[in-house]
Short mmCIF file of C-alpha atoms and ligand atoms in Angstrom, two decimals:
data_model
loop_
_atom_site.label_atom_id
_atom_site.label_comp_id
_atom_site.label_asym_id
_atom_site.label_seq_id
_atom_site.Cartn_x
_atom_site.Cartn_y
_atom_site.Cartn_z
CA MET A 873 6.06 24.36 -6.95
CA GLN A 874 4.74 25.10 -10.39
CA SER A 875 4.29 21.44 -11.23
CA VAL A 876 2.40 20.78 -8.00
CA LYS A 877 -0.15 23.51 -8.77
CA MET A 878 -0.59 22.18 -12.26
CA ILE A 879 -1.37 18.66 -11.05
CA LEU A 880 -3.92 19.95 -8.54
CA CYS A 881 -5.90 21.47 -11.35
CA VAL A 882 -5.41 18.57 -13.77
CA VAL A 883 -7.13 16.20 -11.37
CA GLY A 884 -9.75 18.74 -10.40
CA VAL A 885 -9.42 18.51 -6.66
CA CYS A 886 -8.88 22.22 -5.98
CA ILE A 887 -12.25 22.35 -4.22
CA LEU A 888 -11.48 19.42 -1.97
CA ALA A 889 -8.08 20.73 -1.01
CA PRO A 890 -8.40 24.43 -0.29
CA ARG A 891 -5.25 24.60 1.80
CA VAL A 892 -2.31 23.03 0.12
CA SER A 893 1.23 23.63 1.18
CA CYS A 894 3.67 22.94 -1.59
CA GLN A 895 6.98 23.87 -0.08
CA THR A 896 9.27 21.77 2.03
CA PRO A 897 9.19 23.50 5.39
CA PRO A 898 12.46 25.00 6.58
CA ALA A 899 14.15 22.82 9.17
CA ALA A 900 13.24 25.11 12.07
CA LYS A 901 9.53 25.44 11.26
CA ARG A 902 7.43 24.20 14.15
CA ILE A 903 3.86 22.97 13.75
CA VAL A 904 1.55 21.93 16.58
CA ILE A 905 -1.47 19.69 15.96
CA GLY A 906 -4.21 19.56 18.57
CA ALA A 907 -6.11 16.28 18.82
CA SER A 908 -8.79 14.74 21.00
CA THR A 909 -8.20 11.16 19.80
CA VAL A 910 -4.90 9.83 18.47
CA LEU A 911 -4.24 6.25 17.37
CA ASP A 912 -0.47 6.01 17.75
CA GLY A 913 -0.08 3.35 15.03
CA ARG A 914 1.11 0.74 17.52
CA GLY A 915 -2.28 -0.11 18.99
CA ARG A 916 -2.58 2.59 21.65
CA VAL A 917 -5.16 5.40 21.86
CA LEU A 918 -4.10 8.79 23.25
CA HIS A 919 -6.62 11.41 24.34
CA ASP A 920 -6.52 15.22 24.42
CA THR A 921 -2.95 15.77 23.38
CA ARG A 922 -0.81 17.71 20.93
CA ILE A 923 1.71 16.56 18.37
CA VAL A 924 4.71 18.82 17.79
CA ILE A 925 6.47 18.72 14.43
CA GLU A 926 9.73 20.38 13.45
CA GLY A 927 10.67 20.23 9.79
CA SER A 928 9.80 16.76 8.55
CA ARG A 929 9.76 15.01 11.92
CA ILE A 930 7.66 14.62 15.04
CA VAL A 931 9.62 16.01 17.99
CA SER A 932 7.18 15.42 20.83
CA VAL A 933 3.69 14.42 21.89
CA ASP A 934 2.88 16.90 24.64
CA ALA A 935 -0.56 17.96 25.90
CA ASN A 936 0.88 21.31 27.02
CA ALA A 937 2.51 22.32 23.72
CA GLY A 938 1.22 25.38 21.87
CA PRO A 939 0.14 27.43 20.11
CA VAL A 940 -1.98 25.04 18.03
CA ASP A 941 -1.62 25.47 14.24
CA TYR A 942 -4.06 22.71 13.23
CA ASP A 943 -6.95 21.94 15.52
CA LEU A 944 -8.02 18.39 14.65
CA ARG A 945 -10.15 17.84 17.74
CA GLY A 946 -13.25 15.84 16.89
CA SER A 947 -11.39 13.84 14.22
CA THR A 948 -9.39 10.66 14.69
CA VAL A 949 -5.69 11.37 14.17
CA LEU A 950 -3.33 8.57 13.17
CA PRO A 951 -0.13 7.93 11.21
CA GLY A 952 -0.36 8.07 7.42
CA TRP A 953 -1.23 4.66 6.06
CA ILE A 954 1.15 2.31 4.26
CA ASP A 955 -0.04 0.21 1.32
CA ALA A 956 2.39 -2.69 0.91
CA HIS A 957 1.16 -3.48 -2.59
CA ALA A 958 -0.07 -0.83 -5.04
CA HIS A 959 0.71 -0.74 -8.77
CA ILE A 960 0.92 3.03 -8.85
CA THR A 961 1.53 3.42 -12.61
CA TRP A 962 -1.23 0.98 -13.63
CA SER A 963 -3.87 3.01 -15.46
CA PHE A 964 -6.65 3.07 -18.01
CA GLY A 965 -5.51 4.32 -21.42
CA LYS A 966 -6.89 6.98 -23.73
CA ASP A 967 -9.48 4.48 -25.02
CA GLY A 968 -10.68 3.91 -21.44
CA LYS A 969 -9.37 0.32 -21.41
CA ASN A 970 -6.84 -1.30 -19.11
CA ALA A 971 -3.42 -0.05 -20.23
CA GLY A 972 -1.28 -1.90 -17.66
CA MET A 973 1.66 -0.20 -15.96
CA ALA A 974 4.29 0.07 -18.66
CA GLY A 975 2.98 2.91 -20.85
CA THR A 976 5.48 5.61 -21.69
CA THR A 977 3.42 8.36 -23.35
CA GLN A 978 2.79 11.75 -21.78
CA GLU A 979 -0.78 10.69 -21.01
CA ASP A 980 0.57 7.67 -19.15
CA ALA A 981 2.93 9.86 -17.14
CA TYR A 982 0.16 12.28 -16.15
CA GLN A 983 -2.07 9.36 -15.27
CA SER A 984 0.64 7.97 -12.97
CA ALA A 985 1.02 11.37 -11.32
CA SER A 986 -2.74 11.48 -10.86
CA ASN A 987 -2.72 7.99 -9.30
CA ALA A 988 -0.06 9.18 -6.87
CA TRP A 989 -2.07 12.28 -5.95
CA LEU A 990 -5.30 10.31 -5.41
CA THR A 991 -3.45 7.79 -3.25
CA LEU A 992 -1.94 10.53 -1.08
CA MET A 993 -5.30 12.32 -0.74
CA ALA A 994 -6.80 9.00 0.42
CA GLY A 995 -4.40 9.04 3.39
CA PHE A 996 -1.63 6.78 2.07
CA THR A 997 1.74 8.42 2.70
CA THR A 998 3.84 5.38 1.72
CA ILE A 999 3.26 2.67 -0.85
CA GLN A 1000 5.27 -0.23 -2.14
CA SER A 1001 4.95 -0.92 -5.86
CA PRO A 1002 5.89 -4.40 -7.01
CA GLY A 1003 6.83 -3.14 -9.56
CA SER A 1004 7.53 -1.37 -12.84
CA PRO A 1005 10.49 0.52 -14.30
CA ASN A 1006 8.05 3.47 -14.63
CA ASP A 1007 7.93 3.68 -10.84
CA ILE A 1008 11.48 5.02 -10.67
CA PRO A 1009 11.00 8.52 -12.17
CA LEU A 1010 7.70 8.89 -10.24
CA ARG A 1011 9.34 7.75 -6.98
CA ASP A 1012 12.23 10.15 -7.50
CA ALA A 1013 10.06 13.16 -8.49
CA ILE A 1014 7.95 12.69 -5.36
CA ALA A 1015 11.02 12.21 -3.17
CA LYS A 1016 12.45 15.50 -4.44
CA GLY A 1017 9.19 17.28 -3.59
CA ASN A 1018 8.44 18.05 -7.25
CA LEU A 1019 5.19 16.09 -7.30
CA PRO A 1020 2.66 15.38 -4.54
CA GLY A 1021 2.31 11.67 -3.82
CA PRO A 1022 3.09 8.93 -1.38
CA ARG A 1023 6.64 7.86 -0.65
CA ILE A 1024 7.25 5.01 -3.14
CA LEU A 1025 9.33 1.88 -2.76
CA THR A 1026 9.59 -0.19 -5.93
CA ALA A 1027 10.72 -3.58 -7.19
CA VAL A 1028 11.42 -2.28 -10.74
CA ASP A 1029 11.08 -5.49 -12.86
CA PRO A 1030 9.71 -8.56 -11.09
CA LEU A 1031 11.19 -12.06 -11.38
CA ILE A 1032 8.48 -13.97 -13.22
CA GLY A 1033 8.55 -17.71 -12.60
CA LYS A 1034 8.42 -19.76 -15.82
CA GLY A 1035 9.58 -23.11 -14.54
CA GLU A 1036 12.92 -24.26 -15.97
CA ALA A 1037 12.89 -21.34 -18.40
CA THR A 1038 13.22 -18.88 -15.50
CA GLY A 1039 16.89 -19.79 -15.38
CA THR A 1040 19.45 -21.51 -13.24
CA PRO A 1041 19.94 -20.40 -9.63
CA GLU A 1042 23.01 -18.43 -10.79
CA GLU A 1043 20.99 -16.67 -13.51
CA ILE A 1044 18.27 -15.86 -10.97
CA ARG A 1045 20.86 -14.38 -8.62
CA ALA A 1046 22.16 -12.23 -11.46
CA PHE A 1047 18.60 -11.00 -12.18
CA VAL A 1048 18.20 -9.96 -8.53
CA ARG A 1049 21.49 -8.03 -8.61
CA LYS A 1050 20.39 -6.34 -11.85
CA GLN A 1051 17.23 -5.00 -10.16
CA LYS A 1052 19.30 -3.63 -7.33
CA GLN A 1053 21.53 -1.84 -9.82
CA ALA A 1054 18.41 -0.43 -11.51
CA GLY A 1055 17.39 1.17 -8.20
CA ALA A 1056 15.06 -1.43 -6.70
CA ASP A 1057 14.08 -1.05 -3.03
CA LEU A 1058 12.83 -4.65 -2.90
CA ILE A 1059 12.49 -7.73 -5.12
CA LYS A 1060 9.14 -9.01 -6.38
CA ILE A 1061 8.88 -12.66 -7.30
CA PHE A 1062 6.03 -14.48 -9.05
CA ALA A 1063 6.11 -18.05 -7.73
CA SER A 1064 2.59 -19.00 -8.81
CA GLN A 1065 0.47 -18.61 -11.91
CA SER A 1066 -2.46 -16.25 -11.62
CA ILE A 1067 -5.15 -17.76 -9.41
CA ARG A 1068 -7.45 -17.24 -12.40
CA GLN A 1069 -5.39 -19.89 -14.16
CA GLY A 1070 -5.22 -22.25 -11.22
CA GLY A 1071 -2.37 -20.78 -9.16
CA GLY A 1072 0.17 -23.59 -9.78
CA MET A 1073 3.84 -23.16 -8.79
CA THR A 1074 6.09 -21.56 -11.40
CA LEU A 1075 9.41 -21.71 -9.54
CA SER A 1076 11.10 -24.71 -7.95
CA GLN A 1077 12.19 -24.66 -4.32
CA GLU A 1078 15.79 -24.34 -5.51
CA GLN A 1079 14.96 -21.33 -7.70
CA LEU A 1080 13.04 -19.63 -4.88
CA ASN A 1081 15.88 -20.29 -2.45
CA ALA A 1082 18.32 -18.62 -4.85
CA ALA A 1083 16.11 -15.55 -5.39
CA CYS A 1084 15.37 -14.86 -1.73
CA ASP A 1085 18.89 -15.69 -0.57
CA GLU A 1086 20.51 -13.39 -3.13
CA ALA A 1087 18.11 -10.55 -2.26
CA LYS A 1088 19.05 -10.96 1.40
CA LYS A 1089 22.74 -10.80 0.49
CA GLN A 1090 22.03 -7.57 -1.40
CA GLY A 1091 20.17 -6.15 1.61
CA LEU A 1092 16.80 -6.29 -0.14
CA ARG A 1093 13.49 -7.73 0.99
CA THR A 1094 11.44 -10.15 -1.11
CA LEU A 1095 7.71 -10.04 -1.85
CA VAL A 1096 6.46 -13.31 -3.31
CA HIS A 1097 3.23 -13.62 -5.29
CA ALA A 1098 2.18 -17.05 -4.02
CA TYR A 1099 -0.88 -19.27 -3.80
CA LYS A 1100 -1.32 -22.75 -2.39
CA ASP A 1101 1.95 -24.78 -2.32
CA ALA A 1102 4.06 -21.77 -3.26
CA VAL A 1103 3.23 -20.18 0.12
CA ARG A 1104 5.04 -22.95 1.99
CA ALA A 1105 7.92 -23.02 -0.50
CA ALA A 1106 8.49 -19.26 -0.23
CA THR A 1107 8.35 -19.47 3.56
CA HIS A 1108 10.97 -22.27 3.54
CA ALA A 1109 13.09 -20.16 1.19
CA GLY A 1110 13.25 -17.39 3.82
CA CYS A 1111 11.45 -14.81 1.66
CA THR A 1112 10.19 -11.72 3.53
CA GLU A 1113 6.52 -11.48 2.61
CA ILE A 1114 3.83 -13.50 0.86
CA GLU A 1115 1.44 -11.59 -1.40
CA HIS A 1116 -2.15 -12.88 -1.81
CA GLY A 1117 -1.69 -16.34 -0.22
CA THR A 1118 -5.04 -17.69 -1.41
CA LEU A 1119 -5.63 -21.36 -0.50
CA ALA A 1120 -2.79 -21.48 2.00
CA THR A 1121 -3.58 -24.09 4.64
CA ASP A 1122 -3.69 -23.45 8.39
CA ASP A 1123 -0.38 -25.32 8.63
CA ASP A 1124 1.14 -23.00 6.04
CA LEU A 1125 -0.04 -19.99 8.06
CA LYS A 1126 1.38 -21.50 11.26
CA LEU A 1127 4.72 -22.06 9.56
CA MET A 1128 4.74 -18.43 8.40
CA ALA A 1129 4.06 -17.26 11.95
CA GLN A 1130 6.92 -19.42 13.27
CA ARG A 1131 9.32 -18.15 10.63
CA GLY A 1132 8.23 -14.50 10.95
CA THR A 1133 7.14 -14.33 7.31
CA TYR A 1134 4.70 -11.47 6.68
CA LEU A 1135 1.39 -12.11 4.95
CA ASP A 1136 -0.23 -9.52 2.70
CA PRO A 1137 -3.64 -10.93 1.74
CA GLN A 1138 -6.32 -9.07 -0.23
CA CYS A 1139 -9.77 -9.35 1.25
CA GLY A 1140 -11.77 -7.57 -1.41
CA LEU A 1141 -10.80 -4.33 -3.12
CA VAL A 1142 -8.71 -5.81 -5.94
CA ILE A 1143 -11.43 -8.22 -7.11
CA GLU A 1144 -14.27 -5.78 -6.38
CA ASN A 1145 -12.44 -3.23 -8.53
CA TYR A 1146 -12.03 -5.70 -11.40
CA LEU A 1147 -15.73 -6.55 -11.26
CA LEU A 1148 -16.68 -2.86 -11.09
CA ASN A 1149 -14.52 -2.10 -14.15
CA LYS A 1150 -15.07 -5.40 -15.97
CA GLU A 1151 -15.73 -3.88 -19.41
CA LYS A 1152 -12.47 -1.91 -19.18
CA TYR A 1153 -10.44 -5.08 -18.47
CA VAL A 1154 -12.01 -7.89 -20.52
CA GLY A 1155 -10.12 -8.40 -23.76
CA THR A 1156 -6.94 -6.69 -22.55
CA PRO A 1157 -3.84 -8.88 -21.98
CA GLY A 1158 -4.43 -11.40 -19.18
CA TYR A 1159 -8.16 -10.67 -18.75
CA THR A 1160 -10.70 -13.04 -20.26
CA ALA A 1161 -14.41 -13.62 -19.64
CA GLU A 1162 -13.46 -16.99 -18.05
CA GLY A 1163 -10.99 -15.19 -15.78
CA PHE A 1164 -13.76 -12.91 -14.60
CA ALA A 1165 -16.04 -15.87 -13.88
CA ALA A 1166 -13.20 -17.37 -11.80
CA MET A 1167 -12.77 -14.13 -9.84
CA GLU A 1168 -16.26 -14.33 -8.43
CA LYS A 1169 -15.36 -17.74 -6.98
CA ILE A 1170 -12.00 -16.50 -5.67
CA LEU A 1171 -13.46 -13.63 -3.63
CA PRO A 1172 -14.95 -15.90 -0.91
CA MET A 1173 -11.66 -17.88 -0.83
CA ASN A 1174 -9.86 -14.64 -0.05
CA HIS A 1175 -12.31 -13.82 2.73
CA GLU A 1176 -11.65 -17.28 4.14
CA LEU A 1177 -7.88 -16.80 4.03
CA VAL A 1178 -8.12 -13.58 6.04
CA GLN A 1179 -10.52 -15.23 8.52
CA HIS A 1180 -7.96 -18.00 9.06
CA ALA A 1181 -5.01 -15.59 9.16
CA VAL A 1182 -6.70 -13.61 11.96
CA LYS A 1183 -6.92 -16.80 14.03
CA THR A 1184 -3.27 -17.78 13.48
CA LEU A 1185 -1.38 -16.83 16.61
CA GLY A 1186 1.64 -14.63 15.94
CA LEU A 1187 1.08 -14.27 12.19
CA LYS A 1188 2.07 -10.80 11.01
CA VAL A 1189 -0.57 -9.59 8.56
CA VAL A 1190 0.21 -6.34 6.75
CA PHE A 1191 -2.06 -4.11 4.70
CA GLY A 1192 -1.78 -4.29 0.93
CA THR A 1193 -4.44 -3.66 -1.68
CA ASP A 1194 -2.88 -4.78 -4.99
CA ALA A 1195 -4.37 -1.54 -6.38
CA VAL A 1196 -4.56 -1.45 -10.18
CA ALA A 1197 -6.33 0.95 -12.58
CA GLY A 1198 -9.62 2.04 -11.04
CA ALA A 1199 -8.54 1.42 -7.45
CA HIS A 1200 -6.07 4.26 -6.86
CA GLY A 1201 -7.48 6.58 -4.20
CA ARG A 1202 -9.87 3.86 -3.03
CA ASN A 1203 -7.17 1.84 -1.26
CA ALA A 1204 -8.93 2.24 2.10
CA GLU A 1205 -11.85 0.11 0.86
CA GLU A 1206 -9.64 -2.87 1.71
CA PHE A 1207 -9.84 -1.92 5.42
CA ILE A 1208 -13.63 -2.13 5.22
CA ASP A 1209 -13.43 -5.51 3.46
CA ARG A 1210 -11.02 -6.87 6.06
CA VAL A 1211 -13.14 -5.80 8.98
CA ARG A 1212 -16.50 -6.68 7.43
CA ASP A 1213 -15.64 -9.86 5.54
CA GLY A 1214 -12.37 -11.02 7.09
CA GLY A 1215 -13.21 -10.65 10.77
CA VAL A 1216 -10.24 -8.34 11.38
CA ASP A 1217 -10.38 -6.20 14.51
CA PRO A 1218 -10.48 -2.52 13.44
CA MET A 1219 -7.47 -1.59 15.58
CA ALA A 1220 -5.47 -4.49 14.09
CA ALA A 1221 -6.49 -3.25 10.63
CA MET A 1222 -5.09 0.22 11.42
CA VAL A 1223 -1.84 -1.18 12.89
CA SER A 1224 -1.41 -3.41 9.80
CA ALA A 1225 -1.12 -0.23 7.71
CA ASN A 1226 0.92 1.68 10.32
CA SER A 1227 3.69 0.33 12.56
CA LEU A 1228 3.44 -3.27 11.30
CA GLY A 1229 3.50 -2.13 7.68
CA ALA A 1230 6.61 -0.07 8.43
CA GLU A 1231 8.24 -2.97 10.31
CA ALA A 1232 7.71 -5.24 7.29
CA MET A 1233 9.68 -2.67 5.25
CA ASN A 1234 12.45 -2.46 7.90
CA LEU A 1235 11.44 1.21 8.27
CA ALA A 1236 9.62 1.23 11.62
CA ASP A 1237 12.23 3.69 12.92
CA GLN A 1238 11.26 6.10 10.13
CA PHE A 1239 7.45 6.13 9.94
CA GLY A 1240 4.26 4.24 10.80
CA SER A 1241 3.84 5.54 14.37
CA ILE A 1242 3.16 8.84 16.08
CA ALA A 1243 6.28 9.12 18.21
CA PRO A 1244 9.19 11.54 18.60
CA GLY A 1245 11.91 11.15 15.95
CA LEU A 1246 9.64 9.67 13.28
CA GLN A 1247 8.59 11.27 10.02
CA ALA A 1248 5.56 13.50 10.47
CA ASP A 1249 3.19 11.39 8.35
CA ILE A 1250 -0.14 12.24 9.98
CA ILE A 1251 -3.72 11.91 8.78
CA ALA A 1252 -7.12 12.59 10.31
CA LEU A 1253 -10.48 10.89 9.72
CA ASP A 1254 -13.96 12.31 10.08
CA GLY A 1255 -15.24 9.62 12.42
CA ASP A 1256 -13.81 6.83 14.54
CA PRO A 1257 -12.68 3.77 12.55
CA LEU A 1258 -12.73 1.66 15.73
CA LYS A 1259 -16.50 2.17 15.94
CA ASP A 1260 -17.33 2.57 12.24
CA ILE A 1261 -14.71 1.32 9.81
CA THR A 1262 -16.23 3.33 6.93
CA ALA A 1263 -14.62 6.41 8.54
CA VAL A 1264 -11.51 5.37 6.55
CA ARG A 1265 -13.25 6.86 3.49
CA ARG A 1266 -13.34 10.30 5.08
CA VAL A 1267 -9.73 11.48 5.21
CA VAL A 1268 -9.87 15.19 6.09
CA PHE A 1269 -6.20 15.91 6.79
CA VAL A 1270 -2.99 14.62 5.21
CA MET A 1271 0.51 15.58 6.26
CA LYS A 1272 3.54 13.81 4.79
CA ALA A 1273 7.01 14.50 6.18
CA GLY A 1274 5.75 17.69 7.83
CA VAL A 1275 4.06 19.09 4.71
CA VAL A 1276 0.28 19.52 4.80
CA TYR A 1277 -1.30 18.36 1.52
CA LYS A 1278 -4.95 18.30 2.59
CA ASN A 1279 -6.98 19.98 5.29
CA VAL A 1280 -10.73 20.08 4.81
CA ALA A 1281 -13.57 20.54 7.26
CA ARG A 1282 -15.26 17.55 8.80
CA GLY A 1283 -18.42 16.84 6.83
CA ALA A 1284 -16.76 17.95 3.57
CA ILE A 1285 -16.37 14.40 2.31
CA PRO A 1286 -19.60 12.46 1.70
CA ALA A 1287 -19.76 8.87 2.83
CA TYR A 1288 -19.80 7.61 -0.74
CA ALA A 1289 -20.72 3.98 -1.26
CA GLY A 1290 -17.28 2.67 -2.07
CA VAL A 1291 -17.23 4.20 -5.54
CA GLN A 1292 -14.83 6.95 -6.51
CA PRO A 1293 -16.79 10.21 -6.17
ZN1 ZN B 2580 0.05 -7.08 -7.71
#
C-alpha cells in the first residue's frame, strides 16, 4: 500500500491517475462495468452490455446486471493487452545512457518499477520478459500486489548461441533445467547473431533440438531469437515461438503455420525507439554507429516480414514489441506500425495481444478474453481502434485482476505523436 503510493509520486503520474485502487479486493467484492462497445479479445464485438467482476475474475457478461460502478460507455472496452516480448528492467542509467537490464543499484530498481508502472498504465496487463535475473524480484513484488505493474513471465538467463562453445546437447539441457530451478516461466534462446551483424546462425540444429526438447520435458515454452535460416531450424526443432524472424522466406512462414509455431515479429517500435534515442545508445555495449546505419535498412525488411506473415494462411502472429529503454509505456506504438506499415487488420492486431497472445503462453484459460471465469484484466480506449488505430495511445481505464489502476476521463490523454508525453 505504502510502496504503491510512493511509486505513483516518483513517476509523477498522480494527475493522470486520480482514482487509484491499491488494495486487492476482498473475494466477495462485486464490480459492474457498463460498456457500449466491447471487443471480447477473440475477434467479436459486443454492444451495450455490462461486465460483472467478483474479486479478481469476470463472472458474467450480462446487459441486465447492475448497479454500474464504472460507466465506460463511449469508450472501447477490451481485455488488457499482452506483450510477448518486453525487457522490463532495461533502462537508461544515471548518465542518461543505455544501461542494459542487469543493473543492481537502487536507481536501477526504481527504474524497473517505473518501467512496470508505465507499461501497466499503457494498457499492458501481462508481459513476457526474455529475460533477466532482475525480472524475478520485480515479477514477485507485482504478483504479491506490492508494486503496480503488469503480470510478468520471465526467462531469467537466456541461452546464448556461440556455436560449438555453447556446449554439447547434454550441457544445453542442463542449462535449461538450471533456468527452471531459478524460477523461469519460459526459456529464451538466441539462435542467430544480431541482425545488425548479419543474423547468421549461432546454434546447430542438434543444439536447438536439445534446448527446445528439454524445455518441453520441463513443461516450459521456448522463445527463439531467430533470423533467416534459424527460423526454419527452430521450427524443425519444435520450439514454441520465433522472435523477430526477419528475412524468413514464405516457405519458412508456411512451415511455421503447418507446425503451429508462433511468430512474434516487430514491425517498428523497437527500431524507431533506437533511432529516437540514438545518442543514448551509441557507444554502449552492442551499439555502434555502423549498427545504427544497418537498422535503417532493417526497418523496411521488418515491414516486409509482417506483410508476408499476414498473407500466410494459418500462421499465428502474436504481439511483441521487444521494448527496451525508452520504449516502456509506448508499447502500443507497435500496433500502429503493424496496421500502418505491415498491413495487419486492426481486429487481428487486437486479438494478437489478447486471446492469441494468451494462447501462445498456454494461459488462454486465465486471461486474454472478456469471458466468465477469466481474470478481470480490462482496459478502455478513448476511440475505436478498428476505425483509428491511434486510439491505442489513449488508454483511459486499466483494471488488472479486478483492481482498478487507472480511470481518467475521455479527452484527458492527448493524441501525442508517438513520443512519450
Ligand atoms: Zn529482445
